[in-house]
Amino acid sequence: GENVEQHPSTLSVQEGDSAVIKCTYSDSASNYFPWYKQELGKRPQLIIDIRSNVGEKKDQRIAVTLNKTAKHFSLHITETQPEDSAVYFCAAAGGGGADGLTFGKGTHLIIQP
Amino acid sequence: GAVVSQHPSRVICKSGTSVKIECRSLDFQATTMFWYRQFPKQSLMLMATSNEGSKATYEQGVEKDKFLINHASLTLSTLTVTSAHPEDSSFYICSAPSIGISYEQYFGPGTRLTVT
């Protein structure tokens, strides 16, 4: 089955700086790679996703890059703000997003004021 | 966007009893739904795929006789935790893929199960 590795487990950055979280996956059949932000006791909130026919996607301060050959994808957050503090999960799935998701272990992002 | 609900949001049950959790897609039909479990400070783990009108498929290591899944209609899947034990205490979340321009998973708000 699919295996998703996520690093780092904790990331502390100064407000206004950039944050990068990296994930690798093992199953070449995976073709959908979402990123979620989760606050304590809440459901995961989709912040951005990318499909395997695209190498990069950007939405305001958030961007995701995908390297299919190396089987890794990364989340980039620029101009970080205190409200960006949360746990972030990467995930991978096949079926263009119709299949069940395999999640990374999560990154606790801390924005230092 | 599409909406998925779960009921109850919190439940406390005694060891040895069973508890049922409902997952509903409110404004779209879902032939497939997924059930995840999340222990405190851990990631979400896919437990099983719920298939409307057929048997659920379980991930490796998940006991199908303990976690009974029924997907009786295109908008409802239920997860029953049978003979619950304290180690079953967890956050259970369902999701359903909705087709827009492309698939996206919509998550329910989760159910916090505490077994005493």
PDB file of C-alpha atoms in Angstrom:
ATOM      1  CA  GLY A   1       0.000   0.000   0.000  1.00  0.00           C
ATOM      2  CA  GLU A   2       0.853   3.673  -0.063  1.00  0.00           C
ATOM      3  CA  ASN A   3       3.289   5.136   2.472  1.00  0.00           C
ATOM      4  CA  VAL A   4       3.596   8.885   3.008  1.00  0.00           C
ATOM      5  CA  GLU A   5       6.503  10.387   4.920  1.00  0.00           C
ATOM      6  CA  GLN A   6       6.293  13.984   6.161  1.00  0.00           C
ATOM      7  CA  HIS A   7       9.027  16.271   7.516  1.00  0.00           C
ATOM      8  CA  PRO A   8       9.609  18.084   9.747  1.00  0.00           C
ATOM      9  CA  SER A   9       7.348  17.048  12.612  1.00  0.00           C
ATOM     10  CA  THR A  10       7.657  20.518  14.163  1.00  0.00           C
ATOM     11  CA  LEU A  11       8.540  23.763  12.412  1.00  0.00           C
ATOM     12  CA  SER A  12       8.983  27.104  14.135  1.00  0.00           C
ATOM     13  CA  VAL A  13       9.387  30.247  12.018  1.00  0.00           C
ATOM     14  CA  GLN A  14       9.321  33.955  12.645  1.00  0.00           C
ATOM     15  CA  GLU A  15       6.206  35.811  11.600  1.00  0.00           C
ATOM     16  CA  GLY A  16       6.643  37.048   8.058  1.00  0.00           C
ATOM     17  CA  ASP A  17       9.147  34.336   7.103  1.00  0.00           C
ATOM     18  CA  SER A  18       8.436  31.387   4.819  1.00  0.00           C
ATOM     19  CA  ALA A  19       7.673  27.827   5.877  1.00  0.00           C
ATOM     20  CA  VAL A  20       8.281  24.680   3.834  1.00  0.00           C
ATOM     21  CA  ILE A  21       6.935  21.210   4.631  1.00  0.00           C
ATOM     22  CA  LYS A  22       8.003  18.209   2.585  1.00  0.00           C
ATOM     23  CA  CYS A  23       6.393  14.857   1.874  1.00  0.00           C
ATOM     24  CA  THR A  24       7.364  11.764  -0.055  1.00  0.00           C
ATOM     25  CA  TYR A  25       5.111   8.979  -1.257  1.00  0.00           C
ATOM     26  CA  SER A  26       5.795   5.440  -2.370  1.00  0.00           C
ATOM     27  CA  ASP A  27       2.977   4.380  -4.713  1.00  0.00           C
ATOM     28  CA  SER A  28       3.442   5.583  -8.292  1.00  0.00           C
ATOM     29  CA  ALA A  29      -0.303   5.045  -8.846  1.00  0.00           C
ATOM     30  CA  SER A  30      -1.113   7.956  -6.516  1.00  0.00           C
ATOM     31  CA  ASN A  31      -2.211  10.964  -8.516  1.00  0.00           C
ATOM     32  CA  TYR A  32      -3.878  13.301  -6.019  1.00  0.00           C
ATOM     33  CA  PHE A  33      -1.944  15.159  -3.324  1.00  0.00           C
ATOM     34  CA  PRO A  34      -3.890  17.415  -0.931  1.00  0.00           C
ATOM     35  CA  TRP A  35      -2.669  19.416   2.018  1.00  0.00           C
ATOM     36  CA  TYR A  36      -4.828  19.901   5.088  1.00  0.00           C
ATOM     37  CA  LYS A  37      -4.736  22.229   8.064  1.00  0.00           C
ATOM     38  CA  GLN A  38      -6.246  20.836  11.223  1.00  0.00           C
ATOM     39  CA  GLU A  39      -7.061  22.631  14.442  1.00  0.00           C
ATOM     40  CA  LEU A  40      -7.499  20.680  17.643  1.00  0.00           C
ATOM     41  CA  GLY A  41     -10.691  18.643  17.678  1.00  0.00           C
ATOM     42  CA  LYS A  42     -11.767  19.836  14.239  1.00  0.00           C
ATOM     43  CA  ARG A  43     -12.048  18.244  10.844  1.00  0.00           C
ATOM     44  CA  PRO A  44      -9.134  18.610   8.387  1.00  0.00           C
ATOM     45  CA  GLN A  45      -9.499  21.693   6.219  1.00  0.00           C
ATOM     46  CA  LEU A  46      -8.251  21.484   2.633  1.00  0.00           C
ATOM     47  CA  ILE A  47      -5.863  24.345   1.940  1.00  0.00           C
ATOM     48  CA  ILE A  48      -4.490  23.340  -1.443  1.00  0.00           C
ATOM     49  CA  ASP A  49      -4.190  20.257  -3.610  1.00  0.00           C
ATOM     50  CA  ILE A  50      -2.321  19.188  -6.698  1.00  0.00           C
ATOM     51  CA  ARG A  51      -2.857  16.459  -9.243  1.00  0.00           C
ATOM     52  CA  SER A  52      -0.168  14.516 -11.028  1.00  0.00           C
ATOM     53  CA  ASN A  53      -0.610  16.280 -14.345  1.00  0.00           C
ATOM     54  CA  VAL A  54       0.582  19.552 -12.772  1.00  0.00           C
ATOM     55  CA  GLY A  55       3.997  20.451 -11.321  1.00  0.00           C
ATOM     56  CA  GLU A  56       3.100  23.491  -9.300  1.00  0.00           C
ATOM     57  CA  LYS A  57       0.020  25.277  -8.005  1.00  0.00           C
ATOM     58  CA  LYS A  58      -0.302  28.545  -6.152  1.00  0.00           C
ATOM     59  CA  ASP A  59      -3.084  30.216  -4.190  1.00  0.00           C
ATOM     60  CA  GLN A  60      -2.104  33.581  -2.701  1.00  0.00           C
ATOM     61  CA  ARG A  61       0.468  32.852   0.058  1.00  0.00           C
ATOM     62  CA  ILE A  62       0.304  29.082  -0.369  1.00  0.00           C
ATOM     63  CA  ALA A  63       1.963  26.982  -3.049  1.00  0.00           C
ATOM     64  CA  VAL A  64       2.503  23.290  -3.643  1.00  0.00           C
ATOM     65  CA  THR A  65       5.102  21.668  -5.881  1.00  0.00           C
ATOM     66  CA  LEU A  66       5.114  18.083  -7.115  1.00  0.00           C
ATOM     67  CA  ASN A  67       7.999  16.041  -8.462  1.00  0.00           C
ATOM     68  CA  LYS A  68       6.518  12.812  -9.815  1.00  0.00           C
ATOM     69  CA  THR A  69       9.868  11.322 -10.748  1.00  0.00           C
ATOM     70  CA  ALA A  70      11.223  11.694  -7.232  1.00  0.00           C
ATOM     71  CA  LYS A  71       7.804  11.058  -5.660  1.00  0.00           C
ATOM     72  CA  HIS A  72       7.857  14.087  -3.454  1.00  0.00           C
ATOM     73  CA  PHE A  73       5.709  17.147  -2.968  1.00  0.00           C
ATOM     74  CA  SER A  74       6.095  20.231  -0.816  1.00  0.00           C
ATOM     75  CA  LEU A  75       3.952  22.917   0.768  1.00  0.00           C
ATOM     76  CA  HIS A  76       5.256  26.477   0.773  1.00  0.00           C
ATOM     77  CA  ILE A  77       3.709  29.207   2.906  1.00  0.00           C
ATOM     78  CA  THR A  78       5.062  32.722   2.433  1.00  0.00           C
ATOM     79  CA  GLU A  79       4.632  35.776   4.668  1.00  0.00           C
ATOM     80  CA  THR A  80       3.524  33.625   7.565  1.00  0.00           C
ATOM     81  CA  GLN A  81       0.996  35.007  10.014  1.00  0.00           C
ATOM     82  CA  PRO A  82       0.057  33.950  13.574  1.00  0.00           C
ATOM     83  CA  GLU A  83      -3.169  32.372  12.301  1.00  0.00           C
ATOM     84  CA  ASP A  84      -1.071  29.985  10.205  1.00  0.00           C
ATOM     85  CA  SER A  85      -0.096  28.194  13.421  1.00  0.00           C
ATOM     86  CA  ALA A  86      -1.695  24.721  13.259  1.00  0.00           C
ATOM     87  CA  VAL A  87      -0.982  21.119  12.377  1.00  0.00           C
ATOM     88  CA  TYR A  88      -0.582  20.481   8.666  1.00  0.00           C
ATOM     89  CA  PHE A  89      -1.008  17.089   6.986  1.00  0.00           C
ATOM     90  CA  CYS A  90      -0.048  16.009   3.521  1.00  0.00           C
ATOM     91  CA  ALA A  91      -1.859  13.093   1.918  1.00  0.00           C
ATOM     92  CA  ALA A  92      -1.831  10.979  -1.211  1.00  0.00           C
ATOM     93  CA  ALA A  93      -4.518   9.033  -3.046  1.00  0.00           C
ATOM     94  CA  GLY A  94      -5.245   7.379  -6.354  1.00  0.00           C
ATOM     95  CA  GLY A  95      -8.312   7.589  -8.507  1.00  0.00           C
ATOM     96  CA  GLY A  96      -7.820  11.298  -9.045  1.00  0.00           C
ATOM     97  CA  GLY A  97      -8.965  11.932  -5.481  1.00  0.00           C
ATOM     98  CA  ALA A  98     -11.803   9.422  -5.395  1.00  0.00           C
ATOM     99  CA  ASP A  99      -9.839   6.878  -3.350  1.00  0.00           C
ATOM    100  CA  GLY A 100      -9.133   6.854   0.370  1.00  0.00           C
ATOM    101  CA  LEU A 101      -6.329   9.109   1.561  1.00  0.00           C
ATOM    102  CA  THR A 102      -3.032   8.041   3.095  1.00  0.00           C
ATOM    103  CA  PHE A 103      -1.836  10.792   5.413  1.00  0.00           C
ATOM    104  CA  GLY A 104       1.604  11.862   6.524  1.00  0.00           C
ATOM    105  CA  LYS A 105       2.242  12.095  10.260  1.00  0.00           C
ATOM    106  CA  GLY A 106       1.737  15.839  10.360  1.00  0.00           C
ATOM    107  CA  THR A 107       3.767  18.989  10.982  1.00  0.00           C
ATOM    108  CA  HIS A 108       3.111  21.290  13.902  1.00  0.00           C
ATOM    109  CA  LEU A 109       3.770  24.755  12.500  1.00  0.00           C
ATOM    110  CA  ILE A 110       4.476  27.443  15.075  1.00  0.00           C
ATOM    111  CA  ILE A 111       4.606  31.082  14.016  1.00  0.00           C
ATOM    112  CA  GLN A 112       6.687  33.114  16.440  1.00  0.00           C
ATOM    113  CA  PRO A 113       5.542  36.762  16.791  1.00  0.00           C
TER     114      PRO A 113
ATOM    115  CA  GLY B   1     -18.960  23.285  -1.224  1.00  0.00           C
ATOM    116  CA  ALA B   2     -20.426  19.902  -0.394  1.00  0.00           C
ATOM    117  CA  VAL B   3     -21.437  19.169   3.207  1.00  0.00           C
ATOM    118  CA  VAL B   4     -20.892  16.017   5.234  1.00  0.00           C
ATOM    119  CA  SER B   5     -22.372  15.647   8.708  1.00  0.00           C
ATOM    120  CA  GLN B   6     -21.678  13.182  11.497  1.00  0.00           C
ATOM    121  CA  HIS B   7     -23.720  12.176  14.480  1.00  0.00           C
ATOM    122  CA  PRO B   8     -23.100  12.156  17.365  1.00  0.00           C
ATOM    123  CA  SER B   9     -20.280  14.660  17.787  1.00  0.00           C
ATOM    124  CA  ARG B  10     -19.337  13.160  21.141  1.00  0.00           C
ATOM    125  CA  VAL B  11     -20.251   9.875  22.781  1.00  0.00           C
ATOM    126  CA  ILE B  12     -19.252   8.163  25.983  1.00  0.00           C
ATOM    127  CA  CYS B  13     -19.960   4.477  26.370  1.00  0.00           C
ATOM    128  CA  LYS B  14     -19.100   1.741  28.792  1.00  0.00           C
ATOM    129  CA  SER B  15     -16.618  -0.982  28.000  1.00  0.00           C
ATOM    130  CA  GLY B  16     -18.306  -3.936  26.300  1.00  0.00           C
ATOM    131  CA  THR B  17     -21.126  -1.971  24.745  1.00  0.00           C
ATOM    132  CA  SER B  18     -21.589  -0.964  21.103  1.00  0.00           C
ATOM    133  CA  VAL B  19     -21.891   2.482  19.642  1.00  0.00           C
ATOM    134  CA  LYS B  20     -23.073   3.612  16.217  1.00  0.00           C
ATOM    135  CA  ILE B  21     -21.755   6.652  14.352  1.00  0.00           C
ATOM    136  CA  GLU B  22     -23.601   8.086  11.356  1.00  0.00           C
ATOM    137  CA  CYS B  23     -22.075   9.887   8.392  1.00  0.00           C
ATOM    138  CA  ARG B  24     -24.345  11.721   5.974  1.00  0.00           C
ATOM    139  CA  SER B  25     -23.708  13.555   2.734  1.00  0.00           C
ATOM    140  CA  LEU B  26     -26.243  16.375   2.893  1.00  0.00           C
ATOM    141  CA  ASP B  27     -26.263  17.812  -0.598  1.00  0.00           C
ATOM    142  CA  PHE B  28     -24.707  15.166  -2.812  1.00  0.00           C
ATOM    143  CA  GLN B  29     -24.832  11.442  -3.327  1.00  0.00           C
ATOM    144  CA  ALA B  30     -21.882   9.321  -2.310  1.00  0.00           C
ATOM    145  CA  THR B  31     -21.530   5.767  -3.516  1.00  0.00           C
ATOM    146  CA  THR B  32     -18.307   5.627  -1.547  1.00  0.00           C
ATOM    147  CA  MET B  33     -17.444   6.994   1.876  1.00  0.00           C
ATOM    148  CA  PHE B  34     -14.329   6.578   3.946  1.00  0.00           C
ATOM    149  CA  TRP B  35     -13.815   6.120   7.672  1.00  0.00           C
ATOM    150  CA  TYR B  36     -10.700   7.370   9.445  1.00  0.00           C
ATOM    151  CA  ARG B  37      -9.495   7.145  13.013  1.00  0.00           C
ATOM    152  CA  GLN B  38      -7.267   9.687  14.701  1.00  0.00           C
ATOM    153  CA  PHE B  39      -5.657   9.135  18.092  1.00  0.00           C
ATOM    154  CA  PRO B  40      -4.563  12.188  20.105  1.00  0.00           C
ATOM    155  CA  LYS B  41      -1.616  14.026  18.555  1.00  0.00           C
ATOM    156  CA  GLN B  42      -1.449  11.528  15.704  1.00  0.00           C
ATOM    157  CA  SER B  43      -2.377  11.477  12.069  1.00  0.00           C
ATOM    158  CA  LEU B  44      -5.546  10.252  10.434  1.00  0.00           C
ATOM    159  CA  MET B  45      -5.520   6.588   9.513  1.00  0.00           C
ATOM    160  CA  LEU B  46      -7.817   5.159   6.882  1.00  0.00           C
ATOM    161  CA  MET B  47      -9.832   2.339   8.425  1.00  0.00           C
ATOM    162  CA  ALA B  48     -12.188   1.270   5.674  1.00  0.00           C
ATOM    163  CA  THR B  49     -13.998   2.157   2.497  1.00  0.00           C
ATOM    164  CA  SER B  50     -17.763   2.076   2.706  1.00  0.00           C
ATOM    165  CA  ASN B  51     -19.476   1.045  -0.539  1.00  0.00           C
ATOM    166  CA  GLU B  52     -23.154   1.674  -1.148  1.00  0.00           C
ATOM    167  CA  GLY B  53     -24.990  -1.592  -1.704  1.00  0.00           C
ATOM    168  CA  SER B  54     -21.980  -3.832  -1.114  1.00  0.00           C
ATOM    169  CA  LYS B  55     -19.535  -4.876   1.550  1.00  0.00           C
ATOM    170  CA  ALA B  56     -17.030  -2.469   2.992  1.00  0.00           C
ATOM    171  CA  THR B  57     -13.347  -2.980   2.315  1.00  0.00           C
ATOM    172  CA  TYR B  58     -11.071  -2.762   5.334  1.00  0.00           C
ATOM    173  CA  GLU B  59      -7.462  -1.659   5.574  1.00  0.00           C
ATOM    174  CA  GLN B  60      -4.885  -4.109   6.836  1.00  0.00           C
ATOM    175  CA  GLY B  61      -5.039  -4.532  10.585  1.00  0.00           C
ATOM    176  CA  VAL B  62      -8.595  -3.247  11.006  1.00  0.00           C
ATOM    177  CA  GLU B  63     -10.964  -5.858  12.430  1.00  0.00           C
ATOM    178  CA  LYS B  64     -14.069  -6.026  10.258  1.00  0.00           C
ATOM    179  CA  ASP B  65     -16.059  -7.849  12.943  1.00  0.00           C
ATOM    180  CA  LYS B  66     -15.322  -5.109  15.436  1.00  0.00           C
ATOM    181  CA  PHE B  67     -15.935  -2.121  13.177  1.00  0.00           C
ATOM    182  CA  LEU B  68     -19.145  -2.857  11.328  1.00  0.00           C
ATOM    183  CA  ILE B  69     -19.866  -0.619   8.366  1.00  0.00           C
ATOM    184  CA  ASN B  70     -23.182  -0.299   6.591  1.00  0.00           C
ATOM    185  CA  HIS B  71     -23.812   1.924   3.576  1.00  0.00           C
ATOM    186  CA  ALA B  72     -27.529   1.498   3.091  1.00  0.00           C
ATOM    187  CA  SER B  73     -28.200   4.538   0.927  1.00  0.00           C
ATOM    188  CA  LEU B  74     -26.404   7.007  -1.292  1.00  0.00           C
ATOM    189  CA  THR B  75     -26.272   9.551   1.535  1.00  0.00           C
ATOM    190  CA  LEU B  76     -25.689   7.498   4.687  1.00  0.00           C
ATOM    191  CA  SER B  77     -22.913   5.299   6.017  1.00  0.00           C
ATOM    192  CA  THR B  78     -22.756   4.011   9.574  1.00  0.00           C
ATOM    193  CA  LEU B  79     -19.836   2.737  11.627  1.00  0.00           C
ATOM    194  CA  THR B  80     -20.645   0.557  14.614  1.00  0.00           C
ATOM    195  CA  VAL B  81     -17.905  -0.065  17.141  1.00  0.00           C
ATOM    196  CA  THR B  82     -18.841  -3.364  18.761  1.00  0.00           C
ATOM    197  CA  SER B  83     -17.754  -4.541  22.211  1.00  0.00           C
ATOM    198  CA  ALA B  84     -15.913  -1.282  22.732  1.00  0.00           C
ATOM    199  CA  HIS B  85     -12.778  -1.151  24.840  1.00  0.00           C
ATOM    200  CA  PRO B  86     -10.924   1.869  26.249  1.00  0.00           C
ATOM    201  CA  GLU B  87      -8.296   1.520  23.505  1.00  0.00           C
ATOM    202  CA  ASP B  88     -11.054   2.217  20.949  1.00  0.00           C
ATOM    203  CA  SER B  89     -11.338   5.735  22.370  1.00  0.00           C
ATOM    204  CA  SER B  90     -10.470   7.988  19.469  1.00  0.00           C
ATOM    205  CA  PHE B  91     -11.654  10.645  17.040  1.00  0.00           C
ATOM    206  CA  TYR B  92     -13.555   9.014  14.166  1.00  0.00           C
ATOM    207  CA  ILE B  93     -13.949  11.028  10.967  1.00  0.00           C
ATOM    208  CA  CYS B  94     -15.742  10.142   7.753  1.00  0.00           C
ATOM    209  CA  SER B  95     -15.264  11.601   4.312  1.00  0.00           C
ATOM    210  CA  ALA B  96     -16.926  11.378   0.946  1.00  0.00           C
ATOM    211  CA  PRO B  97     -15.607  12.316  -2.487  1.00  0.00           C
ATOM    212  CA  SER B  98     -17.731  14.770  -4.386  1.00  0.00           C
ATOM    213  CA  ILE B  99     -17.416  15.336  -8.074  1.00  0.00           C
ATOM    214  CA  GLY B 100     -17.116  18.926  -9.127  1.00  0.00           C
ATOM    215  CA  ILE B 101     -14.618  19.817 -11.767  1.00  0.00           C
ATOM    216  CA  SER B 102     -12.723  16.900 -10.225  1.00  0.00           C
ATOM    217  CA  TYR B 103     -12.864  14.831  -7.085  1.00  0.00           C
ATOM    218  CA  GLU B 104     -12.369  16.407  -3.694  1.00  0.00           C
ATOM    219  CA  GLN B 105     -12.810  14.719  -0.319  1.00  0.00           C
ATOM    220  CA  TYR B 106     -15.305  16.326   2.053  1.00  0.00           C
ATOM    221  CA  PHE B 107     -14.859  15.514   5.707  1.00  0.00           C
ATOM    222  CA  GLY B 108     -17.443  15.235   8.418  1.00  0.00           C
ATOM    223  CA  PRO B 109     -16.843  17.119  11.677  1.00  0.00           C
ATOM    224  CA  GLY B 110     -15.758  13.970  13.492  1.00  0.00           C
ATOM    225  CA  THR B 111     -17.035  11.965  16.455  1.00  0.00           C
ATOM    226  CA  ARG B 112     -15.129  11.857  19.724  1.00  0.00           C
ATOM    227  CA  LEU B 113     -15.610   8.384  21.257  1.00  0.00           C
ATOM    228  CA  THR B 114     -14.655   7.787  24.869  1.00  0.00           C
ATOM    229  CA  VAL B 115     -14.933   4.278  26.264  1.00  0.00           C
ATOM    230  CA  THR B 116     -14.921   4.056  30.062  1.00  0.00           C
TER     231      THR B 116
END
